[in-house]
mmCIF file with all atom_site columns, C-alpha atoms and ligand atoms in Angstrom:
data_model
loop_
_atom_site.group_PDB
_atom_site.id
_atom_site.type_symbol
_atom_site.label_atom_id
_atom_site.label_alt_id
_atom_site.label_comp_id
_atom_site.label_asym_id
_atom_site.label_entity_id
_atom_site.label_seq_id
_atom_site.pdbx_PDB_ins_code
_atom_site.Cartn_x
_atom_site.Cartn_y
_atom_site.Cartn_z
_atom_site.occupancy
_atom_site.B_iso_or_equiv
_atom_site.pdbx_formal_charge
_atom_site.auth_seq_id
_atom_site.auth_comp_id
_atom_site.auth_asym_id
_atom_site.auth_atom_id
_atom_site.pdbx_PDB_model_num
ATOM   1   C  CA  . MET A 1 1   ? 101.310 130.340 77.766  1.00 93.00 ? 1   MET A CA  1
ATOM   2   C  CA  . ASN A 1 2   ? 97.669  130.742 78.538  1.00 94.00 ? 2   ASN A CA  1
ATOM   3   C  CA  . ASN A 1 3   ? 96.915  129.905 74.876  1.00 96.00 ? 3   ASN A CA  1
ATOM   4   C  CA  . ASP A 1 4   ? 98.067  126.371 75.398  1.00 97.00 ? 4   ASP A CA  1
ATOM   5   C  CA  . ILE A 1 5   ? 95.304  125.618 77.894  1.00 98.00 ? 5   ILE A CA  1
ATOM   6   C  CA  . GLU A 1 6   ? 92.202  123.767 76.703  1.00 97.00 ? 6   GLU A CA  1
ATOM   7   C  CA  . LYS A 1 7   ? 90.162  124.647 79.625  1.00 97.00 ? 7   LYS A CA  1
ATOM   8   C  CA  . ILE A 1 8   ? 90.452  125.850 83.292  1.00 98.00 ? 8   ILE A CA  1
ATOM   9   C  CA  . LEU A 1 9   ? 89.332  123.347 85.796  1.00 98.00 ? 9   LEU A CA  1
ATOM   10  C  CA  . PHE A 1 10  ? 89.955  125.312 88.991  1.00 98.00 ? 10  PHE A CA  1
ATOM   11  C  CA  . THR A 1 11  ? 90.437  128.974 89.330  1.00 98.00 ? 11  THR A CA  1
ATOM   12  C  CA  . GLU A 1 12  ? 92.842  130.595 91.745  1.00 98.00 ? 12  GLU A CA  1
ATOM   13  C  CA  . GLU A 1 13  ? 89.937  131.796 93.855  1.00 98.00 ? 13  GLU A CA  1
ATOM   14  C  CA  . GLN A 1 14  ? 88.370  128.235 93.976  1.00 98.00 ? 14  GLN A CA  1
ATOM   15  C  CA  . ILE A 1 15  ? 91.698  126.717 94.900  1.00 98.00 ? 15  ILE A CA  1
ATOM   16  C  CA  . ASN A 1 16  ? 92.313  129.210 97.589  1.00 98.00 ? 16  ASN A CA  1
ATOM   17  C  CA  . HIS A 1 17  ? 88.965  128.589 99.072  1.00 98.00 ? 17  HIS A CA  1
ATOM   18  C  CA  . ARG A 1 18  ? 89.516  124.792 99.005  1.00 98.00 ? 18  ARG A CA  1
ATOM   19  C  CA  . ILE A 1 19  ? 93.034  125.324 100.618 1.00 98.00 ? 19  ILE A CA  1
ATOM   20  C  CA  . ASP A 1 20  ? 91.205  127.334 103.411 1.00 98.00 ? 20  ASP A CA  1
ATOM   21  C  CA  . GLU A 1 21  ? 88.937  124.389 104.206 1.00 98.00 ? 21  GLU A CA  1
ATOM   22  C  CA  . LEU A 1 22  ? 91.795  121.747 104.077 1.00 98.00 ? 22  LEU A CA  1
ATOM   23  C  CA  . ALA A 1 23  ? 93.847  123.988 106.494 1.00 98.00 ? 23  ALA A CA  1
ATOM   24  C  CA  . GLU A 1 24  ? 90.951  124.238 108.835 1.00 98.00 ? 24  GLU A CA  1
ATOM   25  C  CA  . GLU A 1 25  ? 90.717  120.479 109.037 1.00 98.00 ? 25  GLU A CA  1
ATOM   26  C  CA  . MET A 1 26  ? 94.408  119.920 109.460 1.00 98.00 ? 26  MET A CA  1
ATOM   27  C  CA  . THR A 1 27  ? 94.533  122.654 112.126 1.00 98.00 ? 27  THR A CA  1
ATOM   28  C  CA  . ALA A 1 28  ? 92.006  120.799 114.115 1.00 98.00 ? 28  ALA A CA  1
ATOM   29  C  CA  . LYS A 1 29  ? 94.120  117.638 113.922 1.00 98.00 ? 29  LYS A CA  1
ATOM   30  C  CA  . TYR A 1 30  ? 97.670  118.971 113.988 1.00 98.00 ? 30  TYR A CA  1
ATOM   31  C  CA  . ALA A 1 31  ? 97.860  122.210 116.043 1.00 97.00 ? 31  ALA A CA  1
ATOM   32  C  CA  . ASP A 1 32  ? 99.369  120.375 119.045 1.00 98.00 ? 32  ASP A CA  1
ATOM   33  C  CA  . LYS A 1 33  ? 101.556 117.806 117.112 1.00 98.00 ? 33  LYS A CA  1
ATOM   34  C  CA  . ASN A 1 34  ? 104.395 119.847 115.863 1.00 98.00 ? 34  ASN A CA  1
ATOM   35  C  CA  . PRO A 1 35  ? 104.363 117.989 112.581 1.00 98.00 ? 35  PRO A CA  1
ATOM   36  C  CA  . VAL A 1 36  ? 106.899 117.930 109.794 1.00 98.00 ? 36  VAL A CA  1
ATOM   37  C  CA  . VAL A 1 37  ? 105.493 119.109 106.552 1.00 98.00 ? 37  VAL A CA  1
ATOM   38  C  CA  . VAL A 1 38  ? 107.263 117.292 103.669 1.00 98.00 ? 38  VAL A CA  1
ATOM   39  C  CA  . SER A 1 39  ? 106.686 119.040 100.312 1.00 98.00 ? 39  SER A CA  1
ATOM   40  C  CA  . VAL A 1 40  ? 107.377 117.108 97.183  1.00 98.00 ? 40  VAL A CA  1
ATOM   41  C  CA  . MET A 1 41  ? 109.334 119.208 94.882  1.00 96.00 ? 41  MET A CA  1
ATOM   42  C  CA  . THR A 1 42  ? 108.706 120.889 92.457  1.00 95.00 ? 42  THR A CA  1
ATOM   43  C  CA  . GLY A 1 43  ? 105.129 120.279 91.823  1.00 96.00 ? 43  GLY A CA  1
ATOM   44  C  CA  . ALA A 1 44  ? 103.863 120.824 95.281  1.00 98.00 ? 44  ALA A CA  1
ATOM   45  C  CA  . MET A 1 45  ? 105.710 124.039 95.884  1.00 97.00 ? 45  MET A CA  1
ATOM   46  C  CA  . MET A 1 46  ? 102.851 126.466 95.192  1.00 98.00 ? 46  MET A CA  1
ATOM   47  C  CA  . PHE A 1 47  ? 100.173 124.331 96.973  1.00 98.00 ? 47  PHE A CA  1
ATOM   48  C  CA  . THR A 1 48  ? 102.641 123.959 99.960  1.00 98.00 ? 48  THR A CA  1
ATOM   49  C  CA  . SER A 1 49  ? 103.213 127.672 100.365 1.00 98.00 ? 49  SER A CA  1
ATOM   50  C  CA  . GLU A 1 50  ? 99.636  128.596 100.066 1.00 98.00 ? 50  GLU A CA  1
ATOM   51  C  CA  . MET A 1 51  ? 98.890  125.897 102.780 1.00 98.00 ? 51  MET A CA  1
ATOM   52  C  CA  . LEU A 1 52  ? 101.634 126.861 104.985 1.00 98.00 ? 52  LEU A CA  1
ATOM   53  C  CA  . LYS A 1 53  ? 100.313 130.343 105.366 1.00 98.00 ? 53  LYS A CA  1
ATOM   54  C  CA  . ARG A 1 54  ? 97.174  128.956 106.702 1.00 98.00 ? 54  ARG A CA  1
ATOM   55  C  CA  . LEU A 1 55  ? 98.712  126.649 109.222 1.00 98.00 ? 55  LEU A CA  1
ATOM   56  C  CA  . ASN A 1 56  ? 99.035  128.820 112.168 1.00 97.00 ? 56  ASN A CA  1
ATOM   57  C  CA  . PHE A 1 57  ? 100.818 126.530 114.587 1.00 98.00 ? 57  PHE A CA  1
ATOM   58  C  CA  . LYS A 1 58  ? 104.309 125.085 115.288 1.00 98.00 ? 58  LYS A CA  1
ATOM   59  C  CA  . LEU A 1 59  ? 105.596 122.833 112.507 1.00 98.00 ? 59  LEU A CA  1
ATOM   60  C  CA  . THR A 1 60  ? 108.704 121.984 110.641 1.00 98.00 ? 60  THR A CA  1
ATOM   61  C  CA  . VAL A 1 61  ? 109.097 122.469 106.824 1.00 98.00 ? 61  VAL A CA  1
ATOM   62  C  CA  . ASP A 1 62  ? 111.156 120.220 104.763 1.00 98.00 ? 62  ASP A CA  1
ATOM   63  C  CA  . TYR A 1 63  ? 111.113 118.895 101.239 1.00 98.00 ? 63  TYR A CA  1
ATOM   64  C  CA  . VAL A 1 64  ? 112.132 116.038 98.998  1.00 98.00 ? 64  VAL A CA  1
ATOM   65  C  CA  . ASP A 1 65  ? 112.666 115.883 95.222  1.00 96.00 ? 65  ASP A CA  1
ATOM   66  C  CA  . ILE A 1 66  ? 111.584 112.638 93.594  1.00 92.00 ? 66  ILE A CA  1
ATOM   67  C  CA  . SER A 1 67  ? 111.878 112.250 89.957  1.00 83.00 ? 67  SER A CA  1
ATOM   68  C  CA  . SER A 1 68  ? 109.250 110.029 88.330  1.00 74.00 ? 68  SER A CA  1
ATOM   69  C  CA  . TYR A 1 69  ? 108.476 111.738 85.043  1.00 59.00 ? 69  TYR A CA  1
ATOM   70  C  CA  . ALA A 1 70  ? 111.480 111.839 82.908  1.00 53.00 ? 70  ALA A CA  1
ATOM   71  C  CA  . ASP A 1 71  ? 110.161 114.574 80.416  1.00 53.00 ? 71  ASP A CA  1
ATOM   72  C  CA  . GLY A 1 72  ? 106.848 113.964 79.389  1.00 54.00 ? 72  GLY A CA  1
ATOM   73  C  CA  . THR A 1 73  ? 103.403 112.816 80.339  1.00 53.00 ? 73  THR A CA  1
ATOM   74  C  CA  . VAL A 1 74  ? 103.970 109.183 80.891  1.00 56.00 ? 74  VAL A CA  1
ATOM   75  C  CA  . SER A 1 75  ? 105.136 107.954 84.363  1.00 55.00 ? 75  SER A CA  1
ATOM   76  C  CA  . GLY A 1 76  ? 108.731 106.531 84.535  1.00 64.00 ? 76  GLY A CA  1
ATOM   77  C  CA  . LYS A 1 77  ? 111.164 105.284 87.076  1.00 79.00 ? 77  LYS A CA  1
ATOM   78  C  CA  . ILE A 1 78  ? 111.283 106.689 90.644  1.00 88.00 ? 78  ILE A CA  1
ATOM   79  C  CA  . SER A 1 79  ? 114.387 108.139 92.238  1.00 87.00 ? 79  SER A CA  1
ATOM   80  C  CA  . LEU A 1 80  ? 115.074 110.234 95.378  1.00 93.00 ? 80  LEU A CA  1
ATOM   81  C  CA  . VAL A 1 81  ? 116.949 113.320 93.971  1.00 93.00 ? 81  VAL A CA  1
ATOM   82  C  CA  . LYS A 1 82  ? 116.866 115.333 97.218  1.00 97.00 ? 82  LYS A CA  1
ATOM   83  C  CA  . ASP A 1 83  ? 116.397 113.815 100.700 1.00 97.00 ? 83  ASP A CA  1
ATOM   84  C  CA  . LEU A 1 84  ? 114.990 115.386 103.848 1.00 98.00 ? 84  LEU A CA  1
ATOM   85  C  CA  . SER A 1 85  ? 117.299 117.294 106.329 1.00 98.00 ? 85  SER A CA  1
ATOM   86  C  CA  . THR A 1 86  ? 115.000 116.596 109.253 1.00 98.00 ? 86  THR A CA  1
ATOM   87  C  CA  . ASP A 1 87  ? 115.099 113.614 111.410 1.00 98.00 ? 87  ASP A CA  1
ATOM   88  C  CA  . ILE A 1 88  ? 111.393 112.348 111.350 1.00 98.00 ? 88  ILE A CA  1
ATOM   89  C  CA  . LYS A 1 89  ? 111.691 109.573 113.777 1.00 98.00 ? 89  LYS A CA  1
ATOM   90  C  CA  . GLY A 1 90  ? 108.727 109.887 116.153 1.00 98.00 ? 90  GLY A CA  1
ATOM   91  C  CA  . ARG A 1 91  ? 107.393 112.884 114.272 1.00 98.00 ? 91  ARG A CA  1
ATOM   92  C  CA  . HIS A 1 92  ? 103.998 113.251 112.723 1.00 98.00 ? 92  HIS A CA  1
ATOM   93  C  CA  . VAL A 1 93  ? 104.469 113.652 108.940 1.00 98.00 ? 93  VAL A CA  1
ATOM   94  C  CA  . LEU A 1 94  ? 102.274 115.557 106.368 1.00 98.00 ? 94  LEU A CA  1
ATOM   95  C  CA  . ILE A 1 95  ? 103.354 114.825 102.924 1.00 98.00 ? 95  ILE A CA  1
ATOM   96  C  CA  . MET A 1 96  ? 102.290 117.600 100.445 1.00 98.00 ? 96  MET A CA  1
ATOM   97  C  CA  . GLU A 1 97  ? 101.762 116.557 96.985  1.00 98.00 ? 97  GLU A CA  1
ATOM   98  C  CA  . ASP A 1 98  ? 100.498 118.210 93.841  1.00 98.00 ? 98  ASP A CA  1
ATOM   99  C  CA  . ILE A 1 99  ? 98.648  115.139 92.436  1.00 97.00 ? 99  ILE A CA  1
ATOM   100 C  CA  . VAL A 1 100 ? 98.266  111.459 93.200  1.00 97.00 ? 100 VAL A CA  1
ATOM   101 C  CA  . ASP A 1 101 ? 98.210  109.678 89.794  1.00 94.00 ? 101 ASP A CA  1
ATOM   102 C  CA  . THR A 1 102 ? 99.482  106.048 89.697  1.00 93.00 ? 102 THR A CA  1
ATOM   103 C  CA  . GLY A 1 103 ? 100.429 106.473 93.216  1.00 95.00 ? 103 GLY A CA  1
ATOM   104 C  CA  . HIS A 1 104 ? 103.893 105.105 92.793  1.00 93.00 ? 104 HIS A CA  1
ATOM   105 C  CA  . THR A 1 105 ? 105.585 108.259 94.005  1.00 93.00 ? 105 THR A CA  1
ATOM   106 C  CA  . LEU A 1 106 ? 103.749 108.405 97.162  1.00 96.00 ? 106 LEU A CA  1
ATOM   107 C  CA  . LYS A 1 107 ? 103.882 104.693 97.871  1.00 95.00 ? 107 LYS A CA  1
ATOM   108 C  CA  . TYR A 1 108 ? 107.667 104.964 97.532  1.00 94.00 ? 108 TYR A CA  1
ATOM   109 C  CA  . LEU A 1 109 ? 107.904 108.150 99.722  1.00 97.00 ? 109 LEU A CA  1
ATOM   110 C  CA  . LYS A 1 110 ? 105.500 106.669 102.413 1.00 97.00 ? 110 LYS A CA  1
ATOM   111 C  CA  . ASP A 1 111 ? 107.395 103.405 102.776 1.00 96.00 ? 111 ASP A CA  1
ATOM   112 C  CA  . LEU A 1 112 ? 110.721 105.342 103.120 1.00 96.00 ? 112 LEU A CA  1
ATOM   113 C  CA  . LEU A 1 113 ? 109.415 107.602 105.952 1.00 98.00 ? 113 LEU A CA  1
ATOM   114 C  CA  . GLU A 1 114 ? 107.596 104.686 107.607 1.00 98.00 ? 114 GLU A CA  1
ATOM   115 C  CA  . ASP A 1 115 ? 111.010 102.708 107.723 1.00 98.00 ? 115 ASP A CA  1
ATOM   116 C  CA  . ARG A 1 116 ? 112.613 105.948 109.267 1.00 98.00 ? 116 ARG A CA  1
ATOM   117 C  CA  . GLY A 1 117 ? 110.049 105.760 112.196 1.00 98.00 ? 117 GLY A CA  1
ATOM   118 C  CA  . ALA A 1 118 ? 107.681 108.473 111.634 1.00 98.00 ? 118 ALA A CA  1
ATOM   119 C  CA  . ALA A 1 119 ? 104.803 108.578 114.220 1.00 98.00 ? 119 ALA A CA  1
ATOM   120 C  CA  . SER A 1 120 ? 102.214 108.951 111.570 1.00 98.00 ? 120 SER A CA  1
ATOM   121 C  CA  . ILE A 1 121 ? 102.083 109.886 107.938 1.00 98.00 ? 121 ILE A CA  1
ATOM   122 C  CA  . LYS A 1 122 ? 99.283  111.569 106.119 1.00 98.00 ? 122 LYS A CA  1
ATOM   123 C  CA  . ILE A 1 123 ? 99.072  112.505 102.518 1.00 98.00 ? 123 ILE A CA  1
ATOM   124 C  CA  . VAL A 1 124 ? 97.753  116.040 101.542 1.00 98.00 ? 124 VAL A CA  1
ATOM   125 C  CA  . SER A 1 125 ? 97.355  116.398 97.782  1.00 98.00 ? 125 SER A CA  1
ATOM   126 C  CA  . LEU A 1 126 ? 95.801  119.324 95.682  1.00 98.00 ? 126 LEU A CA  1
ATOM   127 C  CA  . LEU A 1 127 ? 94.623  116.761 93.179  1.00 98.00 ? 127 LEU A CA  1
ATOM   128 C  CA  . ASP A 1 128 ? 93.651  113.042 92.995  1.00 98.00 ? 128 ASP A CA  1
ATOM   129 C  CA  . LYS A 1 129 ? 93.346  111.031 89.771  1.00 97.00 ? 129 LYS A CA  1
ATOM   130 C  CA  . PRO A 1 130 ? 91.989  107.718 91.243  1.00 96.00 ? 130 PRO A CA  1
ATOM   131 C  CA  . GLU A 1 131 ? 91.291  106.229 87.707  1.00 95.00 ? 131 GLU A CA  1
ATOM   132 C  CA  . ARG A 1 132 ? 95.024  105.921 87.235  1.00 93.00 ? 132 ARG A CA  1
ATOM   133 C  CA  . ARG A 1 133 ? 95.954  104.450 90.469  1.00 95.00 ? 133 ARG A CA  1
ATOM   134 C  CA  . GLU A 1 134 ? 98.232  101.299 90.414  1.00 94.00 ? 134 GLU A CA  1
ATOM   135 C  CA  . ALA A 1 135 ? 99.971  101.514 93.866  1.00 95.00 ? 135 ALA A CA  1
ATOM   136 C  CA  . ASP A 1 136 ? 98.193  100.979 97.171  1.00 95.00 ? 136 ASP A CA  1
ATOM   137 C  CA  . VAL A 1 137 ? 97.852  104.638 98.423  1.00 96.00 ? 137 VAL A CA  1
ATOM   138 C  CA  . THR A 1 138 ? 95.128  106.913 99.302  1.00 95.00 ? 138 THR A CA  1
ATOM   139 C  CA  . GLY A 1 139 ? 95.121  110.624 99.991  1.00 97.00 ? 139 GLY A CA  1
ATOM   140 C  CA  . ASP A 1 140 ? 94.034  111.825 103.395 1.00 98.00 ? 140 ASP A CA  1
ATOM   141 C  CA  . TYR A 1 141 ? 93.414  115.505 102.570 1.00 98.00 ? 141 TYR A CA  1
ATOM   142 C  CA  . ILE A 1 142 ? 92.407  115.875 98.969  1.00 98.00 ? 142 ILE A CA  1
ATOM   143 C  CA  . GLY A 1 143 ? 91.624  119.271 97.387  1.00 98.00 ? 143 GLY A CA  1
ATOM   144 C  CA  . TYR A 1 144 ? 89.850  117.830 94.191  1.00 98.00 ? 144 TYR A CA  1
ATOM   145 C  CA  . THR A 1 145 ? 89.384  114.599 92.484  1.00 98.00 ? 145 THR A CA  1
ATOM   146 C  CA  . VAL A 1 146 ? 90.149  114.938 88.698  1.00 98.00 ? 146 VAL A CA  1
ATOM   147 C  CA  . PRO A 1 147 ? 89.419  113.130 85.597  1.00 95.00 ? 147 PRO A CA  1
ATOM   148 C  CA  . ASN A 1 148 ? 92.245  111.348 83.654  1.00 95.00 ? 148 ASN A CA  1
ATOM   149 C  CA  . GLU A 1 149 ? 93.445  114.290 81.779  1.00 95.00 ? 149 GLU A CA  1
ATOM   150 C  CA  . PHE A 1 150 ? 96.880  115.872 81.635  1.00 95.00 ? 150 PHE A CA  1
ATOM   151 C  CA  . LEU A 1 151 ? 96.788  118.869 83.903  1.00 97.00 ? 151 LEU A CA  1
ATOM   152 C  CA  . VAL A 1 152 ? 99.203  121.824 84.340  1.00 98.00 ? 152 VAL A CA  1
ATOM   153 C  CA  . GLY A 1 153 ? 99.295  124.777 86.552  1.00 98.00 ? 153 GLY A CA  1
ATOM   154 C  CA  . PHE A 1 154 ? 99.397  125.604 90.293  1.00 98.00 ? 154 PHE A CA  1
ATOM   155 C  CA  . GLY A 1 155 ? 102.732 123.879 90.336  1.00 98.00 ? 155 GLY A CA  1
ATOM   156 C  CA  . LEU A 1 156 ? 102.127 121.099 87.814  1.00 98.00 ? 156 LEU A CA  1
ATOM   157 C  CA  . ASP A 1 157 ? 104.331 121.251 84.757  1.00 97.00 ? 157 ASP A CA  1
ATOM   158 C  CA  . TYR A 1 158 ? 104.693 120.020 81.328  1.00 96.00 ? 158 TYR A CA  1
ATOM   159 C  CA  . SER A 1 159 ? 108.335 119.617 80.325  1.00 94.00 ? 159 SER A CA  1
ATOM   160 C  CA  . GLY A 1 160 ? 109.259 122.226 82.979  1.00 94.00 ? 160 GLY A CA  1
ATOM   161 C  CA  . HIS A 1 161 ? 106.654 124.853 81.943  1.00 97.00 ? 161 HIS A CA  1
ATOM   162 C  CA  . TYR A 1 162 ? 103.178 126.087 83.163  1.00 98.00 ? 162 TYR A CA  1
ATOM   163 C  CA  . ARG A 1 163 ? 103.904 125.634 86.894  1.00 98.00 ? 163 ARG A CA  1
ATOM   164 C  CA  . ASN A 1 164 ? 103.460 129.336 87.431  1.00 98.00 ? 164 ASN A CA  1
ATOM   165 C  CA  . LEU A 1 165 ? 99.924  129.476 86.118  1.00 98.00 ? 165 LEU A CA  1
ATOM   166 C  CA  . PRO A 1 166 ? 97.696  130.395 89.163  1.00 98.00 ? 166 PRO A CA  1
ATOM   167 C  CA  . TYR A 1 167 ? 94.950  127.984 88.104  1.00 98.00 ? 167 TYR A CA  1
ATOM   168 C  CA  . VAL A 1 168 ? 94.714  124.271 87.180  1.00 98.00 ? 168 VAL A CA  1
ATOM   169 C  CA  . GLY A 1 169 ? 93.973  123.669 83.592  1.00 98.00 ? 169 GLY A CA  1
ATOM   170 C  CA  . VAL A 1 170 ? 93.940  120.890 80.901  1.00 98.00 ? 170 VAL A CA  1
ATOM   171 C  CA  . LEU A 1 171 ? 96.792  121.199 78.460  1.00 96.00 ? 171 LEU A CA  1
ATOM   172 C  CA  . LYS A 1 172 ? 95.838  121.206 74.834  1.00 96.00 ? 172 LYS A CA  1
ATOM   173 C  CA  . ARG A 1 173 ? 96.824  117.822 73.408  1.00 95.00 ? 173 ARG A CA  1
ATOM   174 C  CA  . SER A 1 174 ? 98.379  119.780 70.278  1.00 95.00 ? 174 SER A CA  1
ATOM   175 C  CA  . VAL A 1 175 ? 101.106 120.888 72.728  1.00 94.00 ? 175 VAL A CA  1
ATOM   176 C  CA  . TYR A 1 176 ? 102.361 117.478 73.511  1.00 91.00 ? 176 TYR A CA  1
ATOM   177 C  CA  . GLU A 1 177 ? 101.327 115.620 70.560  1.00 90.00 ? 177 GLU A CA  1
ATOM   178 C  CA  . LYS A 1 178 ? 103.486 117.408 67.999  1.00 74.00 ? 178 LYS A CA  1
HETATM 179 P  P1  . 5GP B 2 .   ? 102.327 109.232 90.424  1.00 73.83 ? 201 5GP B P1  1
HETATM 180 O  O1  . 5GP B 2 .   ? 102.021 108.621 89.068  1.00 73.83 ? 201 5GP B O1  1
HETATM 181 O  O2  . 5GP B 2 .   ? 103.662 108.524 90.787  1.00 73.83 ? 201 5GP B O2  1
HETATM 182 O  O3  . 5GP B 2 .   ? 101.220 109.171 91.413  1.00 73.83 ? 201 5GP B O3  1
HETATM 183 O  O4  . 5GP B 2 .   ? 102.650 110.681 90.106  1.00 73.83 ? 201 5GP B O4  1
HETATM 184 C  C1  . 5GP B 2 .   ? 103.856 111.239 90.015  1.00 73.83 ? 201 5GP B C1  1
HETATM 185 C  C2  . 5GP B 2 .   ? 103.991 112.729 89.556  1.00 73.83 ? 201 5GP B C2  1
HETATM 186 O  O5  . 5GP B 2 .   ? 103.505 112.717 88.322  1.00 73.83 ? 201 5GP B O5  1
HETATM 187 C  C3  . 5GP B 2 .   ? 103.082 113.674 90.497  1.00 73.83 ? 201 5GP B C3  1
HETATM 188 O  O6  . 5GP B 2 .   ? 103.495 114.109 91.632  1.00 73.83 ? 201 5GP B O6  1
HETATM 189 C  C4  . 5GP B 2 .   ? 103.004 114.682 89.321  1.00 73.83 ? 201 5GP B C4  1
HETATM 190 O  O7  . 5GP B 2 .   ? 104.232 115.519 89.569  1.00 73.83 ? 201 5GP B O7  1
HETATM 191 C  C5  . 5GP B 2 .   ? 103.043 114.022 88.001  1.00 73.83 ? 201 5GP B C5  1
HETATM 192 N  N1  . 5GP B 2 .   ? 101.758 113.930 87.468  1.00 73.83 ? 201 5GP B N1  1
HETATM 193 C  C6  . 5GP B 2 .   ? 100.822 113.027 87.473  1.00 73.83 ? 201 5GP B C6  1
HETATM 194 N  N2  . 5GP B 2 .   ? 99.711  113.485 86.756  1.00 73.83 ? 201 5GP B N2  1
HETATM 195 C  C7  . 5GP B 2 .   ? 99.942  114.587 86.248  1.00 73.83 ? 201 5GP B C7  1
HETATM 196 C  C8  . 5GP B 2 .   ? 99.285  115.508 85.544  1.00 73.83 ? 201 5GP B C8  1
HETATM 197 O  O8  . 5GP B 2 .   ? 98.067  115.404 85.021  1.00 73.83 ? 201 5GP B O8  1
HETATM 198 N  N3  . 5GP B 2 .   ? 100.049 116.543 85.110  1.00 73.83 ? 201 5GP B N3  1
HETATM 199 C  C9  . 5GP B 2 .   ? 101.197 116.910 85.530  1.00 73.83 ? 201 5GP B C9  1
HETATM 200 N  N4  . 5GP B 2 .   ? 101.670 118.002 85.168  1.00 73.83 ? 201 5GP B N4  1
HETATM 201 N  N5  . 5GP B 2 .   ? 101.869 116.200 86.276  1.00 73.83 ? 201 5GP B N5  1
HETATM 202 C  C10 . 5GP B 2 .   ? 101.253 114.906 86.648  1.00 73.83 ? 201 5GP B C10 1
HETATM 203 MG MG1 . MG  B 3 .   ? 104.807 115.599 92.168  1.00 73.83 ? 202 MG  B MG1 1
#
């Protein structure tokens, strides 16, 4: 698995340190707000769990599953595969994502949660690829801004694999161009 990685962009140690910083900022804003943390499966799983360990205040955890990438590296159609179990009306929502790419996924989710009457909605994303943005969304808490390369690890997959890598790396082109 590690042999398929061209280069490592962020090590586990770096990411954990960055999550410490983001958690501190979020704690300052949300400690008395009882927010709903909405994790976007499956990519945000690792980022969400690392973040949750550092948010030492009352909150609710829920998740959605939105499919946007069929089985490759090109963005596709968006559909809600798993909805929330929590009523978010009047609640402060923190959406946890792995990466904001074109932005279509988050635009879709943000609009949906807005319609349901969330008190506020902020986007927390480990990675942000602004070069690729098409939809009008911006992250509120971003771990790293990244170049337009196909990344895997720390939750991000290619064709269902590499999510369990503890770092974020660039996938070798030879892996998906064969
Ligand atoms: P969107 O294009 O809608 O902003 O991003 C949708 C989803 O595409 C992201 O949540 C993420 O799961 C996936 N995605 C976007 N860029 C990458 C990437 O570089 N690597 C991987 N593995 N997934 C990506
Ligand atoms: Mg995702």
